[in-house]
Amino acid sequence: MQIFNLFIGTVASTMSIVVLVVVLMHYVYLDLKPELMRSIPKLWLTAIVFGALGAAGWFSAWARAREHRFKLLIEAGMAIVGGLSIALLVAIYR
């Protein structure tokens, strides 16, 4: 479970950074292509969802490593955040 939490935290945090770089590139080229403005809110939401999932993964890994007394509750919260993240990403890009 520890490796899974670290994997989710790493991948989701990396994806959040990648999407934020894409948002930055959209802002740089906004004057050349005004139609890019339509995709910026979706990209911000995607970055926020991946950031929340990454934070939940890292927090869950921290709780497991420190043998926190609420580690099972925190890991259950990680599962809820994971499910909500998938649902939000499907809703955003539907």
Short mmCIF file of C-alpha atoms in Angstrom, two decimals:
data_model
loop_
_atom_site.label_atom_id
_atom_site.label_comp_id
_atom_site.label_asym_id
_atom_site.label_seq_id
_atom_site.Cartn_x
_atom_site.Cartn_y
_atom_site.Cartn_z
CA MET A 1 0.00 0.00 0.00
CA GLN A 2 2.89 2.33 0.76
CA ILE A 3 4.36 1.94 -2.74
CA PHE A 4 0.93 2.51 -4.30
CA ASN A 5 0.44 5.72 -2.31
CA LEU A 6 3.88 6.98 -3.30
CA PHE A 7 3.22 6.07 -6.94
CA ILE A 8 -0.11 7.91 -6.99
CA GLY A 9 1.42 10.93 -5.25
CA THR A 10 4.34 11.07 -7.68
CA VAL A 11 2.37 10.53 -10.88
CA ALA A 12 -0.46 12.91 -9.97
CA SER A 13 1.93 15.64 -8.82
CA THR A 14 3.94 15.28 -12.03
CA MET A 15 0.78 15.46 -14.14
CA SER A 16 -0.30 18.58 -12.26
CA ILE A 17 3.03 20.26 -13.04
CA VAL A 18 2.80 19.23 -16.70
CA VAL A 19 -0.72 20.63 -17.03
CA LEU A 20 0.37 23.87 -15.34
CA VAL A 21 3.18 24.20 -17.89
CA VAL A 22 0.59 23.73 -20.65
CA VAL A 23 -1.53 26.48 -19.06
CA LEU A 24 1.51 28.75 -19.01
CA MET A 25 2.16 28.01 -22.69
CA HIS A 26 -1.47 28.82 -23.48
CA TYR A 27 -1.10 32.20 -21.77
CA VAL A 28 2.13 32.91 -23.69
CA TYR A 29 0.55 32.16 -27.07
CA LEU A 30 -2.85 33.66 -26.26
CA ASP A 31 -2.23 36.77 -28.34
CA LEU A 32 -1.38 34.63 -31.39
CA LYS A 33 -4.30 32.24 -31.06
CA PRO A 34 -7.31 33.67 -29.17
CA GLU A 35 -9.20 30.35 -29.47
CA LEU A 36 -6.87 28.93 -26.81
CA MET A 37 -8.82 30.91 -24.21
CA ARG A 38 -11.65 28.36 -24.33
CA SER A 39 -9.49 25.52 -23.03
CA ILE A 40 -7.87 27.40 -20.13
CA PRO A 41 -10.65 26.77 -17.53
CA LYS A 42 -10.59 23.03 -18.29
CA LEU A 43 -6.83 22.96 -17.94
CA TRP A 44 -6.96 24.81 -14.59
CA LEU A 45 -9.54 22.33 -13.28
CA THR A 46 -7.44 19.42 -14.50
CA ALA A 47 -4.35 20.80 -12.75
CA ILE A 48 -6.32 21.27 -9.52
CA VAL A 49 -7.73 17.73 -9.67
CA PHE A 50 -4.29 16.21 -10.26
CA GLY A 51 -2.81 18.40 -7.52
CA ALA A 52 -5.44 17.27 -5.02
CA LEU A 53 -4.89 13.63 -5.96
CA GLY A 54 -1.13 14.05 -5.62
CA ALA A 55 -1.47 15.72 -2.22
CA ALA A 56 -3.79 12.94 -1.04
CA GLY A 57 -1.30 10.32 -2.20
CA TRP A 58 1.63 11.98 -0.45
CA PHE A 59 -0.39 12.56 2.73
CA SER A 60 -1.53 8.94 2.76
CA ALA A 61 2.05 7.73 2.26
CA TRP A 62 3.21 10.00 5.08
CA ALA A 63 0.52 8.64 7.41
CA ARG A 64 1.48 5.06 6.60
CA ALA A 65 5.21 5.71 7.07
CA ARG A 66 4.73 7.46 10.42
CA GLU A 67 2.30 4.81 11.68
CA HIS A 68 -0.24 7.55 12.31
CA ARG A 69 -3.13 6.37 14.45
CA PHE A 70 -5.64 7.50 11.80
CA LYS A 71 -3.74 5.95 8.89
CA LEU A 72 -6.64 3.71 7.84
CA LEU A 73 -9.03 6.65 7.87
CA ILE A 74 -6.56 8.71 5.85
CA GLU A 75 -6.16 5.89 3.32
CA ALA A 76 -9.93 5.60 3.04
CA GLY A 77 -9.96 9.33 2.31
CA MET A 78 -7.34 8.67 -0.37
CA ALA A 79 -9.70 6.17 -2.01
CA ILE A 80 -12.53 8.71 -1.90
CA VAL A 81 -10.34 11.45 -3.38
CA GLY A 82 -9.19 9.03 -6.09
CA GLY A 83 -12.74 8.16 -7.05
CA LEU A 84 -13.81 11.79 -7.05
CA SER A 85 -10.79 12.72 -9.16
CA ILE A 86 -11.69 10.17 -11.82
CA ALA A 87 -15.32 11.31 -11.79
CA LEU A 88 -14.30 14.97 -12.10
CA LEU A 89 -11.91 14.29 -14.96
CA VAL A 90 -14.63 12.39 -16.81
CA ALA A 91 -17.08 15.24 -16.19
CA ILE A 92 -14.58 17.90 -17.30
CA TYR A 93 -13.69 16.22 -20.59
CA ARG A 94 -17.08 14.81 -21.50
#
